[in-house]
């Protein structure tokens, strides 16, 4: 019986802001991906590598190669979107009240 490939597709990506999001692990579950540090299984993102993760597809059995890659791709695209949005929000200066001046 063909049960799938068991293939793991991964990418190393720096997402320090997205990984601090309170919904980070919920998003990983939603997109069927998992994170680990870049030094292999059971490693964490720390030290010089803080914010750098190895992101891979979680589902491996019962899927085609295309489906395995698609899980990882979709999740990474969403993580990049979150990272970009959070960087933009941090770079945006706070709104200031405008003051009117009377010219005499």
JSON list of C-alpha atoms in Angstrom, two decimals:
[
{"chain": "A", "resi": 1, "resn": "UNK", "atom": "CA", "xyz": [0.00, 0.00, 0.00]},
{"chain": "A", "resi": 2, "resn": "UNK", "atom": "CA", "xyz": [1.24, 3.49, -0.84]},
{"chain": "A", "resi": 3, "resn": "UNK", "atom": "CA", "xyz": [1.17, 5.39, 2.46]},
{"chain": "A", "resi": 4, "resn": "UNK", "atom": "CA", "xyz": [3.13, 8.45, 1.33]},
{"chain": "A", "resi": 5, "resn": "UNK", "atom": "CA", "xyz": [6.72, 9.53, 1.15]},
{"chain": "A", "resi": 6, "resn": "UNK", "atom": "CA", "xyz": [7.69, 10.32, 4.73]},
{"chain": "A", "resi": 7, "resn": "UNK", "atom": "CA", "xyz": [9.51, 13.31, 3.23]},
{"chain": "A", "resi": 8, "resn": "UNK", "atom": "CA", "xyz": [10.64, 16.23, 5.39]},
{"chain": "A", "resi": 9, "resn": "UNK", "atom": "CA", "xyz": [11.11, 19.57, 3.65]},
{"chain": "A", "resi": 10, "resn": "UNK", "atom": "CA", "xyz": [12.70, 22.41, 5.62]},
{"chain": "A", "resi": 11, "resn": "UNK", "atom": "CA", "xyz": [14.05, 25.92, 5.40]},
{"chain": "A", "resi": 12, "resn": "UNK", "atom": "CA", "xyz": [16.12, 28.03, 7.78]},
{"chain": "A", "resi": 13, "resn": "UNK", "atom": "CA", "xyz": [14.52, 31.41, 8.33]},
{"chain": "A", "resi": 14, "resn": "UNK", "atom": "CA", "xyz": [15.11, 34.34, 10.67]},
{"chain": "A", "resi": 15, "resn": "UNK", "atom": "CA", "xyz": [11.77, 35.36, 12.19]},
{"chain": "A", "resi": 16, "resn": "UNK", "atom": "CA", "xyz": [12.51, 36.85, 15.64]},
{"chain": "A", "resi": 17, "resn": "UNK", "atom": "CA", "xyz": [9.37, 38.98, 15.69]},
{"chain": "A", "resi": 18, "resn": "UNK", "atom": "CA", "xyz": [6.95, 36.39, 14.35]},
{"chain": "A", "resi": 19, "resn": "UNK", "atom": "CA", "xyz": [8.24, 33.81, 16.82]},
{"chain": "A", "resi": 20, "resn": "UNK", "atom": "CA", "xyz": [7.38, 36.17, 19.71]},
{"chain": "A", "resi": 21, "resn": "UNK", "atom": "CA", "xyz": [3.77, 36.38, 18.57]},
{"chain": "A", "resi": 22, "resn": "UNK", "atom": "CA", "xyz": [1.34, 34.89, 21.10]},
{"chain": "A", "resi": 23, "resn": "UNK", "atom": "CA", "xyz": [-0.24, 32.92, 18.22]},
{"chain": "A", "resi": 24, "resn": "UNK", "atom": "CA", "xyz": [3.06, 31.49, 16.92]},
{"chain": "A", "resi": 25, "resn": "UNK", "atom": "CA", "xyz": [2.42, 27.87, 17.91]},
{"chain": "A", "resi": 26, "resn": "UNK", "atom": "CA", "xyz": [-1.22, 28.05, 16.87]},
{"chain": "A", "resi": 27, "resn": "UNK", "atom": "CA", "xyz": [-0.09, 29.19, 13.42]},
{"chain": "A", "resi": 28, "resn": "UNK", "atom": "CA", "xyz": [2.42, 26.33, 13.23]},
{"chain": "A", "resi": 29, "resn": "UNK", "atom": "CA", "xyz": [-0.40, 23.88, 13.96]},
{"chain": "A", "resi": 30, "resn": "UNK", "atom": "CA", "xyz": [-2.74, 25.54, 11.49]},
{"chain": "A", "resi": 31, "resn": "UNK", "atom": "CA", "xyz": [-0.21, 25.21, 8.64]},
{"chain": "A", "resi": 32, "resn": "UNK", "atom": "CA", "xyz": [1.00, 21.72, 9.68]},
{"chain": "A", "resi": 33, "resn": "UNK", "atom": "CA", "xyz": [4.58, 22.88, 10.23]},
{"chain": "A", "resi": 34, "resn": "UNK", "atom": "CA", "xyz": [7.02, 22.65, 13.11]},
{"chain": "A", "resi": 35, "resn": "UNK", "atom": "CA", "xyz": [9.95, 24.70, 14.34]},
{"chain": "A", "resi": 36, "resn": "UNK", "atom": "CA", "xyz": [13.28, 23.67, 15.80]},
{"chain": "A", "resi": 37, "resn": "UNK", "atom": "CA", "xyz": [16.64, 25.30, 16.23]},
{"chain": "A", "resi": 38, "resn": "UNK", "atom": "CA", "xyz": [19.02, 25.16, 13.30]},
{"chain": "A", "resi": 39, "resn": "UNK", "atom": "CA", "xyz": [21.35, 22.69, 15.01]},
{"chain": "A", "resi": 40, "resn": "UNK", "atom": "CA", "xyz": [19.10, 19.65, 14.61]},
{"chain": "A", "resi": 41, "resn": "UNK", "atom": "CA", "xyz": [16.31, 17.91, 16.41]},
{"chain": "A", "resi": 42, "resn": "UNK", "atom": "CA", "xyz": [15.69, 19.08, 19.99]},
{"chain": "A", "resi": 43, "resn": "UNK", "atom": "CA", "xyz": [17.81, 22.22, 19.51]},
{"chain": "A", "resi": 44, "resn": "UNK", "atom": "CA", "xyz": [16.44, 25.66, 20.30]},
{"chain": "A", "resi": 45, "resn": "UNK", "atom": "CA", "xyz": [16.91, 29.07, 18.74]},
{"chain": "A", "resi": 46, "resn": "UNK", "atom": "CA", "xyz": [19.38, 30.80, 21.07]},
{"chain": "A", "resi": 47, "resn": "UNK", "atom": "CA", "xyz": [22.64, 32.72, 21.32]},
{"chain": "A", "resi": 48, "resn": "UNK", "atom": "CA", "xyz": [23.89, 34.04, 17.99]},
{"chain": "A", "resi": 49, "resn": "UNK", "atom": "CA", "xyz": [21.08, 32.13, 16.26]},
{"chain": "A", "resi": 50, "resn": "UNK", "atom": "CA", "xyz": [18.22, 33.61, 18.28]},
{"chain": "A", "resi": 51, "resn": "UNK", "atom": "CA", "xyz": [15.20, 34.06, 16.04]},
{"chain": "A", "resi": 52, "resn": "UNK", "atom": "CA", "xyz": [16.54, 31.65, 13.39]},
{"chain": "A", "resi": 53, "resn": "UNK", "atom": "CA", "xyz": [14.47, 28.50, 12.99]},
{"chain": "A", "resi": 54, "resn": "UNK", "atom": "CA", "xyz": [14.42, 25.34, 10.93]},
{"chain": "A", "resi": 55, "resn": "UNK", "atom": "CA", "xyz": [10.79, 25.22, 9.72]},
{"chain": "A", "resi": 56, "resn": "UNK", "atom": "CA", "xyz": [9.54, 21.93, 8.29]},
{"chain": "A", "resi": 57, "resn": "UNK", "atom": "CA", "xyz": [6.35, 20.16, 7.32]},
{"chain": "A", "resi": 58, "resn": "UNK", "atom": "CA", "xyz": [4.84, 18.21, 10.21]},
{"chain": "A", "resi": 59, "resn": "UNK", "atom": "CA", "xyz": [2.69, 15.89, 8.08]},
{"chain": "A", "resi": 60, "resn": "UNK", "atom": "CA", "xyz": [4.82, 13.32, 6.26]},
{"chain": "A", "resi": 61, "resn": "UNK", "atom": "CA", "xyz": [2.95, 10.05, 5.88]},
{"chain": "A", "resi": 62, "resn": "UNK", "atom": "CA", "xyz": [-0.03, 9.68, 3.54]},
{"chain": "A", "resi": 63, "resn": "UNK", "atom": "CA", "xyz": [0.86, 12.74, 1.45]},
{"chain": "A", "resi": 64, "resn": "UNK", "atom": "CA", "xyz": [2.52, 13.20, -1.90]},
{"chain": "A", "resi": 65, "resn": "UNK", "atom": "CA", "xyz": [5.83, 15.05, -2.23]},
{"chain": "A", "resi": 66, "resn": "UNK", "atom": "CA", "xyz": [3.94, 18.06, -3.58]},
{"chain": "A", "resi": 67, "resn": "UNK", "atom": "CA", "xyz": [1.65, 18.14, -0.54]},
{"chain": "A", "resi": 68, "resn": "UNK", "atom": "CA", "xyz": [4.63, 17.90, 1.84]},
{"chain": "A", "resi": 69, "resn": "UNK", "atom": "CA", "xyz": [6.37, 20.82, 0.14]},
{"chain": "A", "resi": 70, "resn": "UNK", "atom": "CA", "xyz": [3.11, 22.81, -0.06]},
{"chain": "A", "resi": 71, "resn": "UNK", "atom": "CA", "xyz": [2.57, 22.54, 3.72]},
{"chain": "A", "resi": 72, "resn": "UNK", "atom": "CA", "xyz": [6.05, 23.92, 4.39]},
{"chain": "A", "resi": 73, "resn": "UNK", "atom": "CA", "xyz": [5.76, 26.61, 1.70]},
{"chain": "A", "resi": 74, "resn": "UNK", "atom": "CA", "xyz": [2.36, 27.89, 2.86]},
{"chain": "A", "resi": 75, "resn": "UNK", "atom": "CA", "xyz": [3.51, 28.09, 6.46]},
{"chain": "A", "resi": 76, "resn": "UNK", "atom": "CA", "xyz": [6.76, 29.90, 5.61]},
{"chain": "A", "resi": 77, "resn": "UNK", "atom": "CA", "xyz": [4.90, 32.43, 3.44]},
{"chain": "A", "resi": 78, "resn": "UNK", "atom": "CA", "xyz": [2.57, 33.18, 6.38]},
{"chain": "A", "resi": 79, "resn": "UNK", "atom": "CA", "xyz": [5.51, 33.50, 8.82]},
{"chain": "A", "resi": 80, "resn": "UNK", "atom": "CA", "xyz": [7.23, 35.96, 6.45]},
{"chain": "A", "resi": 81, "resn": "UNK", "atom": "CA", "xyz": [4.00, 37.97, 6.22]},
{"chain": "A", "resi": 82, "resn": "UNK", "atom": "CA", "xyz": [3.73, 38.17, 10.03]},
{"chain": "A", "resi": 83, "resn": "UNK", "atom": "CA", "xyz": [7.43, 39.05, 10.40]},
{"chain": "A", "resi": 84, "resn": "UNK", "atom": "CA", "xyz": [7.15, 41.81, 7.78]},
{"chain": "A", "resi": 85, "resn": "UNK", "atom": "CA", "xyz": [4.00, 43.26, 9.36]},
{"chain": "A", "resi": 86, "resn": "UNK", "atom": "CA", "xyz": [5.53, 43.29, 12.84]},
{"chain": "A", "resi": 87, "resn": "UNK", "atom": "CA", "xyz": [8.72, 44.94, 11.57]},
{"chain": "A", "resi": 88, "resn": "UNK", "atom": "CA", "xyz": [6.64, 47.62, 9.83]},
{"chain": "A", "resi": 89, "resn": "UNK", "atom": "CA", "xyz": [4.61, 48.20, 12.99]},
{"chain": "A", "resi": 90, "resn": "UNK", "atom": "CA", "xyz": [7.79, 48.64, 15.05]},
{"chain": "A", "resi": 91, "resn": "UNK", "atom": "CA", "xyz": [9.27, 51.05, 12.51]},
{"chain": "A", "resi": 92, "resn": "UNK", "atom": "CA", "xyz": [6.16, 53.21, 12.35]},
{"chain": "A", "resi": 93, "resn": "UNK", "atom": "CA", "xyz": [6.56, 56.34, 14.50]},
{"chain": "A", "resi": 94, "resn": "UNK", "atom": "CA", "xyz": [3.80, 56.86, 17.05]},
{"chain": "A", "resi": 95, "resn": "UNK", "atom": "CA", "xyz": [1.00, 59.15, 15.99]},
{"chain": "A", "resi": 96, "resn": "UNK", "atom": "CA", "xyz": [1.29, 62.68, 17.36]},
{"chain": "A", "resi": 97, "resn": "UNK", "atom": "CA", "xyz": [-1.41, 65.20, 17.88]},
{"chain": "A", "resi": 98, "resn": "UNK", "atom": "CA", "xyz": [-1.23, 68.09, 15.49]},
{"chain": "A", "resi": 99, "resn": "UNK", "atom": "CA", "xyz": [-1.19, 71.51, 17.03]},
{"chain": "A", "resi": 100, "resn": "UNK", "atom": "CA", "xyz": [-2.48, 74.58, 15.33]},
{"chain": "A", "resi": 101, "resn": "UNK", "atom": "CA", "xyz": [-0.57, 77.83, 15.48]},
{"chain": "A", "resi": 102, "resn": "UNK", "atom": "CA", "xyz": [-1.95, 81.29, 15.11]},
{"chain": "A", "resi": 103, "resn": "UNK", "atom": "CA", "xyz": [0.16, 83.46, 12.87]},
{"chain": "A", "resi": 104, "resn": "UNK", "atom": "CA", "xyz": [0.17, 87.06, 14.00]}
]
